[in-house]
Amino acid sequence: MASDLRPNDLREDLTVVPLRHPGRWFSGTVILLVIAGLGWAMAEAQIQWEDVPGFFTHPVMLEGLLNTIVLAVAAQGGAILLGVVVALMRLSANPVARWFAVGYIWLFRGLPVLLQILIWFNLALVFKSISIPMLFEVPTNVVMTAFVAALLGLGLNESAYMAEIVRAGLSSVDAGQTEAAKSIGMTPLTTLRRVVLPQAMRVIIPPTGNNFINMIKGTSMASVIAFLELIHAANNISSRNLEIMETLFAAAAWYLVMVSLASIGQHYLERAYGPR
Amino acid sequence: MALVEAIGVRKSFGHTEVLRGIDMEVERGEVVCLLGPSGAGKSTFLRCVNHLETIDAGRIWVDGVPVGFRSHGGKLYELREREAAHQRRDVGMVFQRFNLFPHRTALENVMEGPVQVLGRGRAEVRAEALALLERVGLAEKAGAYPAQLSGGQQQRVAIARALAMKPKLMLFDEPTSALDPELVGEVLDVMTSLARDGMTMIVVTHEIGFARSVADRVVFLVDGAVVETGTPADVLDNPQQPRTQQFLAKVL
Ligand SMILES: Nc1ncnc2c1ncn2[C@@H]1O[C@H](COP(=O)(O)OP(=O)(O)OP(=O)(O)O)[C@@H](O)[C@H]1O
Ligand SMILES: [Mg+2]
């Protein structure tokens, strides 16, 4: 389309008509209406909203919160350490180590976490005691508390994922970096610690953060073996007063708080290890 | 004894033999330029001198020590990676693609070896590292990260990083090949002054001008074998072998 303006006209003060976005106004209005409708439904629902804050800070709920945090952090921390070891085995020159790593990942990633938790918790049914000959021997049902079973179930499954994440991170670092480190006389361990891992972090941190957020929520599976995490805590409270939804909402609020904090933490970690 | 002595060095990757029996001597303080067509095995030989590759046959000695081995009771024992790392302290290497540590500043790159490998005190190492950066003309870039430096500046930091280990020998693998033409000079200047100061150097390069003015000896490598060696004047201006003549006709 030819312009009806000439270059000289552009020097004058012309009225500029900004582009209109009717579609945005329409979709925005629809979204706001939907939200308003949901809010109205919540207000109309037969929920004792005024009871929720009390459950939020109920001593049993707080105990469940603490247990949830301890379980999630311990399982994720253990998974990271194990994951690094398995990833190094996966990348090692030793074929036995490589095969072991592949099998480990296949097994612990392949089974549902819930199933793994149940198997650990019921281990006493098939092994009466856990022992290393001549070193120690303990009865299985003493060691395998709900916490330990949940820790193993969640942690081992996560360690298989961490192994793959760490492996991807290590492989992402240019081979020239290792050569440069070697050329100034660095040992393999120092090279890993000072050169390769810090650079692999950029690749490792984002998926690890996502997995940790999943881990926080995954701890809820420990409720099936009566470990006192948030959901089990909520059930304990509501079994006395029958305010099931109110206690579940209080637990839900705690999950959102934890997940939000974890996301903020991940943001700062990513910035600390981000590209220069 | 020469600082570097290589005898009958052979190396294969799979079924292709890349080094077919290389003999070479480098005296203390000598600068040797390795020339030759692409794929001749120049990089591979350099990497063998630093034990970044293991050799299949032959032997390389650096300062009387067999590279990659420990001699004991008349036998040679292959080194573990930890022990090989110890040997590499004495040999500096500069790579075509710089390979600076991107997560550390120029100063930290230079300090990394003395602090982490030699376990020396930071304060003392810092002063030395600053002096080395000054020497390569980058004192004011001490706090810069590699990504904030030009290719020529990165390569000069890489040279300082290698020098920080006070090596007996410096290996350069096409140190200017990844640089824009206008940045080549600043790196060659640093290498020239290093040579003047008596550093023993093996330099793989396509910079014939540098070889002519700085090298004590030029070694011409084709298909994994030395075809001609001599002073720059002999090899570059009066080549005897047809392969050398062909190659020089192309690059000059
Ligand atoms: N890690 C490796 N695996 C297999 N083949 C290799 C490896 N490294 C080098 N080669 C082969 O060995 C031969 C010599 O390579 P080298 O890099 O030493 O040559 P070069 O003389 O440095 O060549 P250029 O001038 O291109 O750098 C080439 O054919 C190359 O493909
Ligand atoms: Mg090469």
XYZ file of C-alpha atoms and ligand atoms in Angstrom:
560
model
C 0.000 0.000 0.000
C 1.495 3.288 -1.052
C 1.800 5.933 1.639
C -0.147 9.134 1.199
C 2.561 10.950 3.171
C 5.731 12.337 1.683
C 9.035 12.443 3.580
C 8.575 16.154 4.197
C 5.212 15.607 5.858
C 6.899 13.479 8.496
C 8.549 16.561 9.933
C 5.118 17.981 10.889
C 3.369 17.032 14.104
C 1.187 14.147 13.017
C -1.300 12.396 15.267
C -0.089 8.890 16.049
C -2.794 6.272 16.531
C -1.493 3.432 18.719
C -2.364 -0.142 17.791
C -5.474 -1.381 19.632
C -5.630 -4.834 21.200
C -9.331 -5.786 21.477
C -8.439 -9.476 21.738
C -6.354 -8.861 24.868
C -9.176 -6.952 26.521
C -11.595 -9.756 25.761
C -9.406 -12.637 26.995
C -8.350 -10.613 30.056
C -11.982 -10.013 30.957
C -12.848 -13.686 30.577
C -9.957 -14.732 32.832
C -10.966 -12.219 35.509
C -14.566 -13.443 35.374
C -13.450 -17.046 35.828
C -11.333 -16.073 38.831
C -14.186 -14.093 40.335
C -16.472 -17.080 39.849
C -14.036 -19.410 41.599
C -13.639 -16.940 44.466
C -17.404 -16.715 44.838
C -17.693 -20.516 44.820
C -15.039 -20.757 47.537
C -16.855 -18.181 49.642
C -20.153 -20.029 49.186
C -18.563 -23.432 49.906
C -19.284 -25.065 53.230
C -15.838 -24.461 54.609
C -15.041 -23.018 57.997
C -12.421 -20.610 56.617
C -11.945 -19.050 60.022
C -10.655 -22.424 61.319
C -7.935 -22.799 58.709
C -5.356 -20.455 60.358
C -5.716 -22.392 63.593
C -4.910 -25.656 61.800
C -2.074 -23.933 59.937
C -0.277 -23.324 63.249
C -1.620 -26.387 65.078
C 1.229 -28.114 66.988
C 0.625 -31.398 65.155
C 0.692 -29.579 61.809
C 3.968 -27.880 62.750
C 5.473 -31.224 63.735
C 4.357 -32.594 60.368
C 5.909 -29.577 58.662
C 9.226 -30.086 60.414
C 9.255 -33.794 59.542
C 8.406 -32.997 55.920
C 11.303 -30.543 55.676
C 13.770 -32.891 57.358
C 12.723 -35.792 55.129
C 12.845 -33.750 51.898
C 16.215 -32.168 52.659
C 17.796 -35.424 53.851
C 16.487 -37.411 50.874
C 17.545 -34.756 48.356
C 20.954 -34.227 49.995
C 21.654 -37.941 50.066
C 20.431 -38.254 46.487
C 22.819 -35.541 45.308
C 25.835 -37.233 46.939
C 24.838 -40.672 45.641
C 23.990 -39.185 42.255
C 27.485 -37.710 41.891
C 29.030 -41.074 42.766
C 26.803 -42.994 40.340
C 27.395 -40.411 37.593
C 31.168 -40.761 38.043
C 30.787 -44.547 37.844
C 28.678 -44.138 34.716
C 31.483 -42.087 33.118
C 34.322 -44.202 34.495
C 36.771 -46.203 32.414
C 35.976 -49.286 34.500
C 33.344 -51.346 32.627
C 32.088 -53.010 35.820
C 31.432 -49.601 37.365
C 29.657 -48.446 34.200
C 27.409 -51.496 34.163
C 26.633 -51.122 37.837
C 25.628 -47.497 37.296
C 23.364 -48.377 34.380
C 21.665 -51.119 36.415
C 21.316 -48.860 39.455
C 19.615 -46.151 37.434
C 17.415 -48.681 35.652
C 16.198 -50.182 38.927
C 15.672 -47.161 41.167
C 14.248 -44.954 38.434
C 12.073 -47.722 37.074
C 10.016 -48.515 40.193
C 7.309 -46.208 41.560
C 8.453 -44.353 44.673
C 5.383 -45.501 46.585
C 6.268 -49.116 45.861
C 9.881 -48.561 46.936
C 8.749 -46.973 50.205
C 6.432 -49.907 50.910
C 9.148 -52.454 50.146
C 11.637 -50.801 52.490
C 9.048 -50.448 55.226
C 8.125 -54.112 55.024
C 11.660 -55.386 54.747
C 11.429 -57.031 58.166
C 8.991 -59.551 56.692
C 11.761 -61.144 54.654
C 14.974 -60.098 56.421
C 14.823 -60.464 60.192
C 18.066 -58.624 60.658
C 20.481 -56.481 58.730
C 24.131 -57.350 59.148
C 27.581 -57.153 57.756
C 29.233 -60.398 58.879
C 31.544 -59.909 61.875
C 30.939 -56.153 61.971
C 27.401 -55.598 63.174
C 23.926 -57.071 63.207
C 20.679 -55.251 63.985
C 17.050 -56.365 63.864
C 15.421 -54.964 60.719
C 12.278 -53.735 62.428
C 14.338 -51.586 64.788
C 16.267 -49.841 62.024
C 13.548 -49.632 59.410
C 11.421 -46.919 60.983
C 8.891 -45.079 58.846
C 11.390 -42.250 58.471
C 14.199 -44.522 57.290
C 11.913 -46.366 54.869
C 10.646 -43.084 53.406
C 14.195 -41.706 53.240
C 15.415 -44.758 51.325
C 12.393 -44.897 49.026
C 12.499 -41.224 48.114
C 16.289 -40.795 48.242
C 17.299 -43.795 46.150
C 14.728 -43.026 43.473
C 15.895 -39.413 43.373
C 19.566 -40.447 43.312
C 18.936 -42.252 40.027
C 17.563 -39.037 38.543
C 20.413 -37.024 40.070
C 22.937 -39.399 38.515
C 21.568 -38.598 35.073
C 21.443 -34.865 35.809
C 25.018 -34.835 37.103
C 26.201 -36.897 34.167
C 24.631 -34.440 31.729
C 26.286 -31.596 33.647
C 29.741 -33.176 33.653
C 29.473 -34.062 29.967
C 28.501 -30.487 29.128
C 31.910 -29.160 30.193
C 34.305 -28.808 27.258
C 37.089 -31.413 27.159
C 39.558 -28.532 26.712
C 38.868 -27.528 30.322
C 40.077 -30.876 31.633
C 43.143 -30.701 29.391
C 43.986 -27.211 30.583
C 43.638 -28.372 34.184
C 45.873 -31.371 33.509
C 48.429 -29.169 31.772
C 49.001 -27.160 34.959
C 49.466 -30.400 36.867
C 46.047 -30.791 38.486
C 45.122 -34.216 39.788
C 41.822 -35.728 38.601
C 40.112 -34.964 41.913
C 41.241 -31.326 41.971
C 40.200 -30.976 38.338
C 36.733 -32.242 39.198
C 36.398 -30.001 42.253
C 37.912 -26.785 40.893
C 37.253 -26.886 37.154
C 34.591 -29.334 36.011
C 31.956 -29.333 38.791
C 31.686 -25.529 39.112
C 31.012 -25.309 35.387
C 28.690 -28.309 35.393
C 26.596 -26.526 38.057
C 24.998 -24.320 35.431
C 23.499 -27.424 33.859
C 22.896 -29.278 37.132
C 21.123 -26.659 39.244
C 17.912 -25.928 37.306
C 16.692 -29.555 37.049
C 17.870 -30.236 40.609
C 15.745 -27.333 41.822
C 12.739 -28.748 39.993
C 13.393 -32.169 41.455
C 13.672 -30.739 44.966
C 10.270 -29.104 44.545
C 8.921 -32.493 43.481
C 10.673 -34.042 46.468
C 8.912 -31.678 48.879
C 5.583 -32.834 47.507
C 6.735 -36.445 47.189
C 7.255 -36.694 50.954
C 3.448 -36.901 51.171
C 3.763 -40.514 50.012
C 5.292 -41.326 53.383
C 1.799 -40.842 54.836
C 0.902 -44.382 53.688
C 3.371 -45.834 56.191
C 2.089 -43.473 58.899
C 5.100 -41.173 58.909
C 3.978 -37.901 60.473
C 4.479 -35.567 57.531
C 2.034 -32.793 56.592
C -0.763 -34.906 55.131
C -0.627 -37.448 57.908
C -0.636 -34.542 60.364
C -3.704 -33.073 58.652
C -5.472 -36.441 58.849
C -4.564 -36.782 62.526
C -6.124 -33.419 63.289
C -9.247 -33.968 61.220
C -9.867 -37.451 62.626
C -10.746 -35.697 65.872
C -12.789 -32.741 64.581
C -13.881 -34.008 61.118
C -12.892 -30.712 59.446
C -11.209 -32.584 56.623
C -11.092 -29.844 53.991
C -10.027 -27.188 56.471
C -7.025 -29.190 57.648
C -6.100 -30.190 54.085
C -6.189 -26.526 53.048
C -3.879 -25.674 55.945
C -1.476 -28.368 54.738
C -1.820 -27.095 51.172
C -0.826 -23.622 52.323
C 2.346 -25.022 53.895
C 3.268 -26.831 50.662
C 2.876 -23.593 48.712
C 5.036 -21.727 51.246
C 7.790 -24.365 51.040
C 7.696 -24.560 47.255
C 7.809 -20.764 46.943
C 10.826 -20.555 49.241
C 12.554 -23.338 47.287
C 11.914 -21.490 44.015
C 13.432 -18.309 45.414
C 16.448 -20.261 46.632
C 16.853 -21.851 43.213
C 16.745 -18.426 41.573
C 19.664 -17.185 43.688
C 21.661 -20.397 43.190
C 21.235 -20.125 39.440
C 22.403 -16.541 39.571
C 25.464 -17.465 41.626
C 26.522 -20.151 39.139
C 25.150 -18.445 36.044
C 27.181 -17.524 32.972
C 29.647 -14.661 33.344
C 71.494 -34.413 27.904
C 68.960 -32.426 25.920
C 65.924 -31.143 27.817
C 63.568 -33.097 25.541
C 64.603 -36.335 23.897
C 62.122 -38.308 21.846
C 63.125 -41.627 20.339
C 61.023 -43.707 17.964
C 57.698 -42.309 19.183
C 54.746 -44.165 17.729
C 51.071 -43.554 18.274
C 47.957 -45.001 16.667
C 44.299 -44.083 16.978
C 42.476 -47.296 16.166
C 44.004 -48.588 12.962
C 45.521 -45.319 11.768
C 49.108 -44.747 12.794
C 49.439 -41.029 13.444
C 53.060 -40.941 14.651
C 55.416 -43.337 12.858
C 58.603 -43.246 14.833
C 59.504 -39.658 15.678
C 62.989 -38.749 16.880
C 63.548 -35.274 18.236
C 65.875 -33.430 20.579
C 65.315 -30.039 22.093
C 68.212 -28.429 23.940
C 67.751 -26.185 26.947
C 66.805 -22.683 25.878
C 66.119 -23.813 22.354
C 63.000 -22.809 20.408
C 61.783 -25.465 17.984
C 58.956 -24.805 15.542
C 56.947 -27.783 14.329
C 55.610 -27.240 10.841
C 53.600 -29.468 8.572
C 50.311 -29.991 6.790
C 47.031 -30.591 8.612
C 46.763 -34.096 10.025
C 50.539 -34.572 10.083
C 50.423 -35.382 13.803
C 51.888 -32.138 15.175
C 49.285 -31.732 17.909
C 49.428 -35.401 18.761
C 53.192 -35.286 19.230
C 52.954 -32.201 21.447
C 50.272 -33.876 23.552
C 52.490 -36.943 23.949
C 55.302 -34.777 25.334
C 52.868 -33.648 28.044
C 51.406 -37.130 28.508
C 47.951 -35.938 27.490
C 48.191 -38.934 25.148
C 49.993 -42.189 25.893
C 52.464 -43.426 23.311
C 52.430 -46.955 21.870
C 56.163 -47.331 21.299
C 59.360 -45.366 21.753
C 60.196 -43.076 24.661
C 60.147 -39.409 25.516
C 62.387 -37.947 28.196
C 61.892 -34.502 29.634
C 64.823 -33.358 31.762
C 66.006 -36.947 32.094
C 62.633 -38.276 33.277
C 60.739 -40.746 31.069
C 57.342 -39.186 30.369
C 54.497 -41.271 31.803
C 56.823 -43.663 33.637
C 58.756 -44.052 36.848
C 62.039 -45.906 36.590
C 62.940 -48.189 39.444
C 65.323 -51.125 39.652
C 66.005 -51.093 35.944
C 62.295 -51.232 35.071
C 59.831 -48.613 33.905
C 56.520 -48.496 35.733
C 53.558 -46.825 34.089
C 52.335 -43.865 36.131
C 48.916 -43.462 37.697
C 47.020 -40.345 36.688
C 47.932 -38.673 40.005
C 51.632 -39.239 39.389
C 51.367 -38.155 35.763
C 49.812 -34.935 37.043
C 52.918 -34.396 39.140
C 55.125 -34.754 36.051
C 53.065 -32.229 34.110
C 53.852 -29.473 36.609
C 57.152 -28.897 34.854
C 55.700 -28.557 31.358
C 53.425 -25.679 30.400
C 50.969 -25.920 27.539
C 49.131 -23.282 25.529
C 46.158 -24.378 23.448
C 44.715 -23.178 20.180
C 41.401 -22.424 21.865
C 42.918 -20.878 25.032
C 40.902 -23.093 27.425
C 40.885 -20.504 30.189
C 38.660 -21.371 33.149
C 35.575 -19.272 32.334
C 34.313 -19.132 35.913
C 37.492 -17.464 37.199
C 38.991 -14.066 36.567
C 42.256 -13.594 34.672
C 44.123 -13.289 37.969
C 42.413 -16.363 39.430
C 43.253 -18.338 36.291
C 46.918 -17.517 36.743
C 46.849 -18.226 40.500
C 44.992 -21.534 40.168
C 48.055 -23.708 39.479
C 50.429 -22.425 42.165
C 47.675 -22.338 44.820
C 45.766 -25.543 44.043
C 48.560 -27.705 42.650
C 51.653 -26.477 44.481
C 49.742 -25.511 47.622
C 51.514 -22.158 47.941
C 50.182 -19.191 49.908
C 47.683 -16.951 48.152
C 49.323 -13.635 49.010
C 52.715 -14.542 47.599
C 51.179 -16.222 44.526
C 48.955 -13.204 43.934
C 51.955 -10.885 43.709
C 53.660 -13.232 41.254
C 50.501 -13.635 39.195
C 50.070 -9.867 38.944
C 53.682 -9.586 37.794
C 53.039 -12.237 35.133
C 49.930 -10.434 33.917
C 52.019 -7.272 33.770
C 54.579 -9.164 31.712
C 51.980 -10.211 29.126
C 50.640 -6.656 29.131
C 47.384 -7.335 30.954
C 47.906 -5.904 34.447
C 44.745 -3.816 34.130
C 42.640 -6.869 33.153
C 43.380 -8.866 36.308
C 39.749 -8.749 37.452
C 38.190 -9.510 34.070
C 36.507 -12.818 33.274
C 37.652 -14.615 30.084
C 34.373 -13.781 28.309
C 35.184 -10.088 28.787
C 38.558 -10.420 27.042
C 39.462 -10.508 23.358
C 40.960 -13.680 21.905
C 44.464 -12.197 21.973
C 44.059 -11.140 25.596
C 42.719 -14.568 26.558
C 45.680 -16.272 24.933
C 48.110 -14.004 26.787
C 46.381 -14.862 30.080
C 46.700 -18.546 29.120
C 50.431 -18.054 28.611
C 50.686 -16.368 32.017
C 48.714 -19.247 33.564
C 51.228 -21.746 32.170
C 54.216 -19.631 33.232
C 52.895 -19.396 36.789
C 53.951 -23.016 37.299
C 57.548 -22.003 36.425
C 57.819 -24.719 33.776
C 61.070 -25.968 32.292
C 59.412 -26.355 28.930
C 56.551 -24.609 27.154
C 54.439 -26.285 24.487
C 52.348 -24.152 22.126
C 49.764 -25.773 19.847
C 48.878 -23.247 17.140
C 48.479 -20.473 19.709
C 47.406 -17.881 17.148
C 45.262 -19.967 14.791
C 41.978 -19.060 16.478
C 42.740 -15.330 16.502
C 41.624 -12.509 14.254
C 44.598 -11.407 12.138
C 45.050 -8.101 13.967
C 45.389 -9.927 17.314
C 48.065 -12.407 16.214
C 50.923 -9.940 16.700
C 50.341 -9.276 20.406
C 50.519 -13.003 21.203
C 53.599 -13.607 19.035
C 55.287 -10.634 20.752
C 54.804 -12.263 24.147
C 56.173 -15.565 22.810
C 59.131 -13.815 21.225
C 60.075 -12.120 24.490
C 59.692 -15.442 26.284
C 62.123 -17.014 23.811
C 64.552 -14.130 24.332
C 64.426 -14.790 28.076
C 65.705 -18.301 27.414
C 62.552 -20.388 27.754
C 62.693 -23.769 26.031
C 59.757 -23.928 23.649
C 58.172 -26.308 21.150
C 55.785 -24.352 18.966
C 53.348 -25.804 16.455
C 52.536 -22.919 14.163
C 51.627 -21.843 10.681
C 53.261 -18.451 11.276
C 56.281 -18.825 9.004
C 57.470 -15.300 9.878
C 57.587 -16.198 13.555
C 59.450 -19.437 12.822
C 61.959 -17.567 10.703
C 62.727 -14.885 13.266
C 62.427 -16.752 16.567
C 63.044 -20.461 16.016
C 66.488 -21.939 16.502
C 65.363 -24.984 14.597
C 62.450 -25.945 12.407
C 61.126 -29.491 12.244
C 58.938 -30.394 9.312
C 56.457 -33.189 9.926
C 54.432 -35.070 7.294
C 52.221 -38.118 7.867
C 53.619 -38.763 11.313
C 57.276 -38.644 10.364
C 59.985 -35.989 10.396
C 60.914 -35.258 6.794
C 63.265 -32.348 7.265
C 64.880 -30.479 10.110
C 67.382 -27.656 10.367
C 67.797 -23.950 10.933
C 64.958 -21.727 9.679
C 67.265 -20.472 6.938
C 67.938 -24.015 5.714
C 64.452 -25.450 5.917
C 62.395 -22.385 5.036
C 64.562 -20.772 2.366
C 66.345 -23.765 0.938
C 64.163 -26.869 1.477
C 65.622 -30.108 0.197
C 62.608 -32.424 0.358
C 59.791 -32.207 -2.224
C 57.093 -32.393 0.515
C 58.641 -29.423 2.285
C 58.901 -27.479 -0.951
C 55.238 -28.151 -1.797
C 54.066 -27.138 1.683
C 56.104 -23.940 1.770
C 54.974 -22.996 -1.715
C 51.398 -23.065 -0.387
C 51.860 -21.148 2.856
C 54.433 -18.549 1.820
N 41.650 -38.517 19.673
C 41.785 -38.921 18.393
N 41.124 -39.998 17.931
C 41.238 -40.414 16.667
N 41.998 -39.817 15.751
C 42.696 -38.729 16.131
C 42.616 -38.218 17.459
N 43.400 -37.110 17.547
C 43.938 -36.959 16.326
N 43.523 -37.919 15.475
C 43.939 -38.075 14.071
O 45.328 -38.073 14.040
C 45.817 -37.379 12.900
C 46.807 -36.322 13.326
O 46.118 -35.355 14.078
P 46.829 -34.074 14.692
O 45.761 -33.295 15.385
O 47.990 -34.479 15.493
O 47.298 -33.307 13.396
P 47.938 -31.870 13.261
O 49.232 -32.039 12.562
O 47.950 -31.189 14.567
O 46.923 -31.165 12.262
P 46.324 -29.673 12.297
O 47.312 -28.806 11.604
O 45.055 -29.817 11.493
O 46.085 -29.309 13.706
C 44.603 -36.820 12.184
O 44.310 -37.643 11.097
C 43.512 -36.899 13.221
O 42.274 -37.138 12.603
Mg 46.866 -29.611 15.446
